[in-house]
């Protein structure tokens, strides 16, 4: 779902989310359940609330920023939240694999 959502984010906004990652933006997940992720993106000055839901093909997302609210687009914060969630999931899988390897 998250990868498909990322595929729908316009290149400029995707790039700004990558730049945010380099600049140390933080993702604080408040709620993670089947088909729903909610949390905050912090860029050091402002805090935006992002909600990503599994709905239809690829999911739906919203953010409290002006870009998302006024233009109705998938913004850089949504991109950042999705990337962060994918990163966390990949890290958890990798850790699990390492533990399995240790157990052999
Ligand atoms: Zn936003």
CSV table of C-alpha atoms and ligand atoms in Angstrom, one decimal:
chain,number,residue,atom,x,y,z
A,1,UNK,CA,0.0,0.0,0.0
A,2,UNK,CA,2.7,2.5,1.0
A,3,UNK,CA,4.8,1.8,-2.1
A,4,UNK,CA,1.9,2.3,-4.3
A,5,UNK,CA,1.0,5.5,-2.5
A,6,UNK,CA,4.6,6.7,-3.0
A,7,UNK,CA,4.2,6.0,-6.7
A,8,UNK,CA,1.4,8.5,-6.9
A,9,UNK,CA,3.4,11.4,-5.4
A,10,UNK,CA,4.5,14.0,-7.8
A,11,UNK,CA,8.3,14.1,-8.4
A,12,UNK,CA,8.9,17.5,-6.9
A,13,UNK,CA,7.2,16.7,-3.7
A,14,UNK,CA,8.9,13.3,-3.6
A,15,UNK,CA,12.2,15.0,-3.9
A,16,UNK,CA,11.4,17.5,-1.1
A,17,UNK,CA,10.6,14.5,1.1
A,18,UNK,CA,13.9,13.0,0.4
A,19,UNK,CA,15.6,16.3,1.1
A,20,UNK,CA,13.7,16.3,4.4
A,21,UNK,CA,15.1,12.9,5.3
A,22,UNK,CA,18.6,14.3,4.8
A,23,UNK,CA,17.7,17.4,6.8
A,24,UNK,CA,16.7,15.2,9.7
A,25,UNK,CA,12.9,15.4,9.7
A,26,UNK,CA,11.2,13.2,12.2
A,27,UNK,CA,8.3,10.8,11.9
A,28,UNK,CA,6.4,10.1,15.1
A,29,UNK,CA,3.9,7.3,14.5
A,30,UNK,CA,0.9,7.6,17.0
A,31,UNK,CA,-1.2,4.8,15.7
A,32,UNK,CA,-0.4,1.8,13.5
A,33,UNK,CA,-3.0,-0.8,12.8
A,34,UNK,CA,-4.2,-2.8,9.9
A,35,UNK,CA,-4.8,-0.4,7.0
A,36,UNK,CA,-4.2,2.7,9.0
A,37,UNK,CA,-1.1,4.8,10.0
A,38,UNK,CA,-1.4,8.1,11.9
A,39,UNK,CA,1.3,10.3,13.2
A,40,UNK,CA,3.3,13.6,13.0
A,41,UNK,CA,6.0,14.8,10.7
A,42,UNK,CA,8.3,17.3,12.4
A,43,UNK,CA,10.7,19.4,10.3
A,44,UNK,CA,12.3,21.2,13.3
A,45,UNK,CA,9.9,24.2,13.2
A,46,UNK,CA,6.5,22.9,12.3
A,47,UNK,CA,4.5,19.7,13.0
A,48,UNK,CA,2.1,18.2,10.5
A,49,UNK,CA,-0.4,15.5,11.2
A,50,UNK,CA,-0.5,12.7,8.5
A,51,UNK,CA,-3.1,10.0,8.2
A,52,UNK,CA,-2.7,7.2,5.7
A,53,UNK,CA,-5.5,4.7,5.1
A,54,UNK,CA,-5.9,1.6,3.0
A,55,UNK,CA,-8.8,2.6,0.8
A,56,UNK,CA,-9.3,1.4,-2.8
A,57,UNK,CA,-6.2,0.7,-4.8
A,58,UNK,CA,-3.1,2.2,-3.1
A,59,UNK,CA,-4.7,3.9,-0.2
A,60,UNK,CA,-5.6,7.4,0.6
A,61,UNK,CA,-3.8,10.0,2.7
A,62,UNK,CA,-4.2,13.4,4.2
A,63,UNK,CA,-2.0,16.0,5.9
A,64,UNK,CA,-2.6,19.1,7.9
A,65,UNK,CA,-0.4,21.3,5.7
A,66,UNK,CA,-1.6,23.9,3.2
A,67,UNK,CA,-0.4,22.1,0.2
A,68,UNK,CA,-2.5,19.0,1.0
A,69,UNK,CA,-5.5,20.9,2.4
A,70,UNK,CA,-5.8,23.6,-0.3
A,71,UNK,CA,-4.7,21.7,-3.3
A,72,UNK,CA,-5.9,18.3,-2.3
A,73,UNK,CA,-2.6,16.6,-3.3
A,74,UNK,CA,-0.4,14.0,-1.8
A,75,UNK,CA,2.2,16.3,-0.2
A,76,UNK,CA,5.9,15.9,0.8
A,77,UNK,CA,4.8,15.1,4.4
A,78,UNK,CA,2.7,12.1,3.2
A,79,UNK,CA,5.7,11.0,1.1
A,80,UNK,CA,8.0,11.3,4.1
A,81,UNK,CA,5.6,9.4,6.4
A,82,UNK,CA,5.2,6.6,3.9
A,83,UNK,CA,9.0,6.4,3.4
A,84,UNK,CA,9.6,6.3,7.1
A,85,UNK,CA,7.0,3.5,7.7
A,86,UNK,CA,8.6,1.5,4.9
A,87,UNK,CA,12.0,2.1,6.5
A,88,UNK,CA,10.8,1.0,9.9
A,89,UNK,CA,9.2,-2.1,8.5
A,90,UNK,CA,12.3,-3.1,6.6
A,91,UNK,CA,14.5,-2.5,9.6
A,92,UNK,CA,12.1,-4.7,11.7
A,93,UNK,CA,12.3,-7.5,9.1
A,94,UNK,CA,16.1,-7.2,8.9
A,95,UNK,CA,16.4,-7.4,12.7
A,96,UNK,CA,14.1,-10.4,12.8
A,97,UNK,CA,16.3,-12.2,10.2
A,98,UNK,CA,19.4,-11.4,12.2
A,99,UNK,CA,17.8,-12.9,15.3
A,100,UNK,CA,16.8,-16.0,13.4
A,101,UNK,CA,20.3,-16.4,12.1
A,102,UNK,CA,21.7,-16.1,15.6
A,103,UNK,CA,19.3,-18.8,16.7
A,104,UNK,CA,20.6,-21.4,14.2
B,1,LIG,ZN1,1.7,18.0,4.1
